[in-house]
Amino acid sequence: MRELVCECCGRWRVSVELIRGRYRYRLAHRYPARHGGGKDVLGEVGTVAELADLLRRRTPLTLADLHEADAA
């Protein structure tokens, strides 16, 4: 699976998943290992427009700040 990752620190991630025949965009914030690791899912949406709105409301990022990377 591929993910979209922020260019600034790599901790903000958007995964694209196929769920029941529809693509869902899931926004998560990953914590560094020195802080215990793990992730916090901040939201899940069904369209790119909704993803842009979710990013605007919950993060300091925009769609332009994300780039594609292999999922870890």
mmCIF file of N, CA and C in Angstrom:
data_model
loop_
_atom_site.group_PDB
_atom_site.id
_atom_site.type_symbol
_atom_site.label_atom_id
_atom_site.label_comp_id
_atom_site.label_asym_id
_atom_site.label_seq_id
_atom_site.Cartn_x
_atom_site.Cartn_y
_atom_site.Cartn_z
ATOM 1 N N MET A 1 0.833 -1.175 0.000
ATOM 2 C CA MET A 1 0.000 0.000 0.000
ATOM 3 C C MET A 1 0.884 1.246 0.000
ATOM 4 N N ARG A 2 0.420 2.273 -0.607
ATOM 5 C CA ARG A 2 1.148 3.540 -0.659
ATOM 6 C C ARG A 2 0.532 4.516 0.348
ATOM 7 N N GLU A 3 1.357 5.460 0.765
ATOM 8 C CA GLU A 3 0.926 6.506 1.676
ATOM 9 C C GLU A 3 1.386 7.852 1.144
ATOM 10 N N LEU A 4 0.709 8.883 1.594
ATOM 11 C CA LEU A 4 1.157 10.250 1.373
ATOM 12 C C LEU A 4 1.755 10.724 2.685
ATOM 13 N N VAL A 5 2.966 11.302 2.619
ATOM 14 C CA VAL A 5 3.701 11.699 3.814
ATOM 15 C C VAL A 5 4.078 13.167 3.686
ATOM 16 N N CYS A 6 4.061 13.894 4.800
ATOM 17 C CA CYS A 6 4.443 15.309 4.755
ATOM 18 C C CYS A 6 5.936 15.441 4.463
ATOM 19 N N GLU A 7 6.292 16.503 3.771
ATOM 20 C CA GLU A 7 7.690 16.747 3.429
ATOM 21 C C GLU A 7 8.486 17.307 4.602
ATOM 22 N N CYS A 8 7.820 17.932 5.558
ATOM 23 C CA CYS A 8 8.532 18.620 6.637
ATOM 24 C C CYS A 8 9.173 17.655 7.638
ATOM 25 N N CYS A 9 8.393 16.703 8.169
ATOM 26 C CA CYS A 9 8.934 15.838 9.215
ATOM 27 C C CYS A 9 8.608 14.359 9.014
ATOM 28 N N GLY A 10 7.687 14.045 8.137
ATOM 29 C CA GLY A 10 7.321 12.663 7.894
ATOM 30 C C GLY A 10 6.375 12.060 8.908
ATOM 31 N N ARG A 11 5.944 12.832 9.883
ATOM 32 C CA ARG A 11 5.066 12.287 10.919
ATOM 33 C C ARG A 11 3.597 12.349 10.542
ATOM 34 N N TRP A 12 3.194 13.255 9.669
ATOM 35 C CA TRP A 12 1.805 13.330 9.204
ATOM 36 C C TRP A 12 1.679 12.411 8.008
ATOM 37 N N ARG A 13 0.733 11.475 8.048
ATOM 38 C CA ARG A 13 0.583 10.493 6.967
ATOM 39 C C ARG A 13 -0.877 10.333 6.582
ATOM 40 N N VAL A 14 -1.099 10.150 5.279
ATOM 41 C CA VAL A 14 -2.430 9.868 4.773
ATOM 42 C C VAL A 14 -2.346 8.539 4.033
ATOM 43 N N SER A 15 -3.077 7.551 4.533
ATOM 44 C CA SER A 15 -3.114 6.257 3.839
ATOM 45 C C SER A 15 -4.354 6.231 2.961
ATOM 46 N N VAL A 16 -4.249 5.526 1.840
ATOM 47 C CA VAL A 16 -5.358 5.371 0.912
ATOM 48 C C VAL A 16 -5.732 3.901 0.928
ATOM 49 N N GLU A 17 -6.969 3.609 1.358
ATOM 50 C CA GLU A 17 -7.395 2.226 1.520
ATOM 51 C C GLU A 17 -8.700 1.984 0.773
ATOM 52 N N LEU A 18 -8.837 0.801 0.212
ATOM 53 C CA LEU A 18 -10.062 0.398 -0.457
ATOM 54 C C LEU A 18 -10.916 -0.352 0.556
ATOM 55 N N ILE A 19 -12.034 0.245 0.949
ATOM 56 C CA ILE A 19 -12.923 -0.346 1.941
ATOM 57 C C ILE A 19 -14.312 -0.469 1.327
ATOM 58 N N ARG A 20 -14.796 -1.693 1.232
ATOM 59 C CA ARG A 20 -16.111 -1.987 0.652
ATOM 60 C C ARG A 20 -16.313 -1.331 -0.711
ATOM 61 N N GLY A 21 -15.292 -1.411 -1.551
ATOM 62 C CA GLY A 21 -15.398 -0.908 -2.909
ATOM 63 C C GLY A 21 -15.189 0.587 -3.077
ATOM 64 N N ARG A 22 -14.869 1.288 -2.009
ATOM 65 C CA ARG A 22 -14.639 2.735 -2.068
ATOM 66 C C ARG A 22 -13.302 3.074 -1.439
ATOM 67 N N TYR A 23 -12.645 4.056 -2.028
ATOM 68 C CA TYR A 23 -11.371 4.504 -1.465
ATOM 69 C C TYR A 23 -11.627 5.449 -0.307
ATOM 70 N N ARG A 24 -10.869 5.249 0.781
ATOM 71 C CA ARG A 24 -10.959 6.100 1.972
ATOM 72 C C ARG A 24 -9.574 6.670 2.253
ATOM 73 N N TYR A 25 -9.520 7.917 2.627
ATOM 74 C CA TYR A 25 -8.274 8.597 2.989
ATOM 75 C C TYR A 25 -8.254 8.720 4.506
ATOM 76 N N ARG A 26 -7.238 8.131 5.144
ATOM 77 C CA ARG A 26 -7.136 8.134 6.608
ATOM 78 C C ARG A 26 -5.929 8.964 7.024
ATOM 79 N N LEU A 27 -6.164 10.025 7.782
ATOM 80 C CA LEU A 27 -5.115 10.918 8.268
ATOM 81 C C LEU A 27 -4.641 10.457 9.641
ATOM 82 N N ALA A 28 -3.325 10.279 9.781
ATOM 83 C CA ALA A 28 -2.757 9.847 11.059
ATOM 84 C C ALA A 28 -1.512 10.666 11.367
ATOM 85 N N HIS A 29 -1.255 10.835 12.650
ATOM 86 C CA HIS A 29 -0.040 11.490 13.139
ATOM 87 C C HIS A 29 0.773 10.428 13.852
ATOM 88 N N ARG A 30 1.998 10.196 13.416
ATOM 89 C CA ARG A 30 2.878 9.196 14.038
ATOM 90 C C ARG A 30 3.827 9.885 15.010
ATOM 91 N N TYR A 31 4.015 9.255 16.164
ATOM 92 C CA TYR A 31 4.894 9.788 17.191
ATOM 93 C C TYR A 31 6.273 9.161 17.089
ATOM 94 N N PRO A 32 7.337 9.933 17.346
ATOM 95 C CA PRO A 32 8.697 9.385 17.307
ATOM 96 C C PRO A 32 8.893 8.316 18.389
ATOM 97 N N ALA A 33 9.839 7.424 18.158
ATOM 98 C CA ALA A 33 10.117 6.343 19.112
ATOM 99 C C ALA A 33 10.507 6.889 20.483
ATOM 100 N N ARG A 34 11.183 8.041 20.508
ATOM 101 C CA ARG A 34 11.600 8.600 21.811
ATOM 102 C C ARG A 34 10.402 9.056 22.653
ATOM 103 N N HIS A 35 9.236 9.179 22.021
ATOM 104 C CA HIS A 35 8.006 9.533 22.731
ATOM 105 C C HIS A 35 7.058 8.344 22.841
ATOM 106 N N GLY A 36 7.581 7.151 22.644
ATOM 107 C CA GLY A 36 6.781 5.948 22.788
ATOM 108 C C GLY A 36 6.252 5.377 21.488
ATOM 109 N N GLY A 37 6.453 6.073 20.365
ATOM 110 C CA GLY A 37 5.973 5.580 19.079
ATOM 111 C C GLY A 37 4.458 5.603 18.999
ATOM 112 N N GLY A 38 3.927 4.874 18.055
ATOM 113 C CA GLY A 38 2.480 4.780 17.894
ATOM 114 C C GLY A 38 1.940 5.828 16.949
ATOM 115 N N LYS A 39 0.616 5.790 16.765
ATOM 116 C CA LYS A 39 -0.023 6.751 15.887
ATOM 117 C C LYS A 39 -1.381 7.132 16.439
ATOM 118 N N ASP A 40 -1.852 8.270 16.005
ATOM 119 C CA ASP A 40 -3.146 8.807 16.396
ATOM 120 C C ASP A 40 -3.909 9.097 15.109
ATOM 121 N N VAL A 41 -4.996 8.360 14.859
ATOM 122 C CA VAL A 41 -5.804 8.590 13.665
ATOM 123 C C VAL A 41 -6.689 9.808 13.916
ATOM 124 N N LEU A 42 -6.557 10.811 13.051
ATOM 125 C CA LEU A 42 -7.265 12.071 13.233
ATOM 126 C C LEU A 42 -8.553 12.169 12.434
ATOM 127 N N GLY A 43 -8.734 11.292 11.457
ATOM 128 C CA GLY A 43 -9.954 11.311 10.670
ATOM 129 C C GLY A 43 -9.868 10.455 9.440
ATOM 130 N N GLU A 44 -11.036 10.174 8.866
ATOM 131 C CA GLU A 44 -11.133 9.362 7.662
ATOM 132 C C GLU A 44 -12.207 9.975 6.777
ATOM 133 N N VAL A 45 -11.895 10.176 5.506
ATOM 134 C CA VAL A 45 -12.821 10.825 4.579
ATOM 135 C C VAL A 45 -12.853 10.059 3.261
ATOM 136 N N GLY A 46 -13.815 10.408 2.403
ATOM 137 C CA GLY A 46 -13.998 9.683 1.162
ATOM 138 C C GLY A 46 -13.609 10.414 -0.102
ATOM 139 N N THR A 47 -13.365 11.724 -0.030
ATOM 140 C CA THR A 47 -13.001 12.472 -1.232
ATOM 141 C C THR A 47 -11.771 13.333 -0.966
ATOM 142 N N VAL A 48 -11.140 13.759 -2.048
ATOM 143 C CA VAL A 48 -9.956 14.617 -1.929
ATOM 144 C C VAL A 48 -10.349 15.979 -1.356
ATOM 145 N N ALA A 49 -11.524 16.484 -1.726
ATOM 146 C CA ALA A 49 -11.989 17.769 -1.182
ATOM 147 C C ALA A 49 -12.171 17.680 0.336
ATOM 148 N N GLU A 50 -12.739 16.573 0.799
ATOM 149 C CA GLU A 50 -12.896 16.374 2.243
ATOM 150 C C GLU A 50 -11.536 16.211 2.922
ATOM 151 N N LEU A 51 -10.591 15.564 2.233
ATOM 152 C CA LEU A 51 -9.239 15.423 2.775
ATOM 153 C C LEU A 51 -8.578 16.782 2.936
ATOM 154 N N ALA A 52 -8.721 17.649 1.944
ATOM 155 C CA ALA A 52 -8.149 18.993 2.031
ATOM 156 C C ALA A 52 -8.738 19.747 3.216
ATOM 157 N N ASP A 53 -10.048 19.605 3.435
ATOM 158 C CA ASP A 53 -10.701 20.265 4.566
ATOM 159 C C ASP A 53 -10.217 19.677 5.892
ATOM 160 N N LEU A 54 -10.075 18.352 5.969
ATOM 161 C CA LEU A 54 -9.577 17.699 7.184
ATOM 162 C C LEU A 54 -8.159 18.155 7.506
ATOM 163 N N LEU A 55 -7.315 18.222 6.496
ATOM 164 C CA LEU A 55 -5.941 18.705 6.697
ATOM 165 C C LEU A 55 -5.936 20.139 7.217
ATOM 166 N N ARG A 56 -6.778 20.981 6.647
ATOM 167 C CA ARG A 56 -6.841 22.386 7.053
ATOM 168 C C ARG A 56 -7.289 22.514 8.508
ATOM 169 N N ARG A 57 -8.261 21.682 8.910
ATOM 170 C CA ARG A 57 -8.801 21.764 10.274
ATOM 171 C C ARG A 57 -7.902 21.137 11.330
ATOM 172 N N ARG A 58 -7.189 20.044 11.001
ATOM 173 C CA ARG A 58 -6.489 19.270 12.022
ATOM 174 C C ARG A 58 -4.968 19.347 11.987
ATOM 175 N N THR A 59 -4.377 19.939 10.914
ATOM 176 C CA THR A 59 -2.923 19.952 10.787
ATOM 177 C C THR A 59 -2.447 21.312 10.272
ATOM 178 N N PRO A 60 -1.151 21.548 10.304
ATOM 179 C CA PRO A 60 -0.599 22.768 9.694
ATOM 180 C C PRO A 60 -0.281 22.564 8.210
ATOM 181 N N LEU A 61 -0.815 21.499 7.579
ATOM 182 C CA LEU A 61 -0.457 21.112 6.217
ATOM 183 C C LEU A 61 -1.562 21.418 5.214
ATOM 184 N N THR A 62 -1.170 21.370 3.923
ATOM 185 C CA THR A 62 -2.122 21.379 2.816
ATOM 186 C C THR A 62 -1.798 20.167 1.945
ATOM 187 N N LEU A 63 -2.608 19.916 0.933
ATOM 188 C CA LEU A 63 -2.340 18.806 0.026
ATOM 189 C C LEU A 63 -0.978 18.943 -0.656
ATOM 190 N N ALA A 64 -0.561 20.178 -0.905
ATOM 191 C CA ALA A 64 0.717 20.420 -1.584
ATOM 192 C C ALA A 64 1.912 20.011 -0.727
ATOM 193 N N ASP A 65 1.734 19.863 0.571
ATOM 194 C CA ASP A 65 2.826 19.488 1.477
ATOM 195 C C ASP A 65 3.072 17.981 1.517
ATOM 196 N N LEU A 66 2.213 17.191 0.874
ATOM 197 C CA LEU A 66 2.314 15.736 0.935
ATOM 198 C C LEU A 66 3.001 15.196 -0.324
ATOM 199 N N HIS A 67 3.733 14.097 -0.141
ATOM 200 C CA HIS A 67 4.319 13.395 -1.284
ATOM 201 C C HIS A 67 4.135 11.891 -1.073
ATOM 202 N N GLU A 68 4.179 11.132 -2.157
ATOM 203 C CA GLU A 68 3.928 9.700 -2.100
ATOM 204 C C GLU A 68 5.173 8.957 -1.617
ATOM 205 N N ALA A 69 4.947 7.965 -0.748
ATOM 206 C CA ALA A 69 6.042 7.150 -0.209
ATOM 207 C C ALA A 69 5.534 5.740 0.033
ATOM 208 N N ASP A 70 6.444 4.785 0.129
ATOM 209 C CA ASP A 70 6.069 3.404 0.470
ATOM 210 C C ASP A 70 5.582 3.370 1.898
ATOM 211 N N ALA A 71 4.553 2.572 2.155
ATOM 212 C CA ALA A 71 4.031 2.411 3.516
ATOM 213 C C ALA A 71 5.013 1.603 4.343
ATOM 214 N N ALA A 72 5.139 1.986 5.586
ATOM 215 C CA ALA A 72 6.059 1.270 6.477
ATOM 216 C C ALA A 72 5.387 0.097 7.145
#
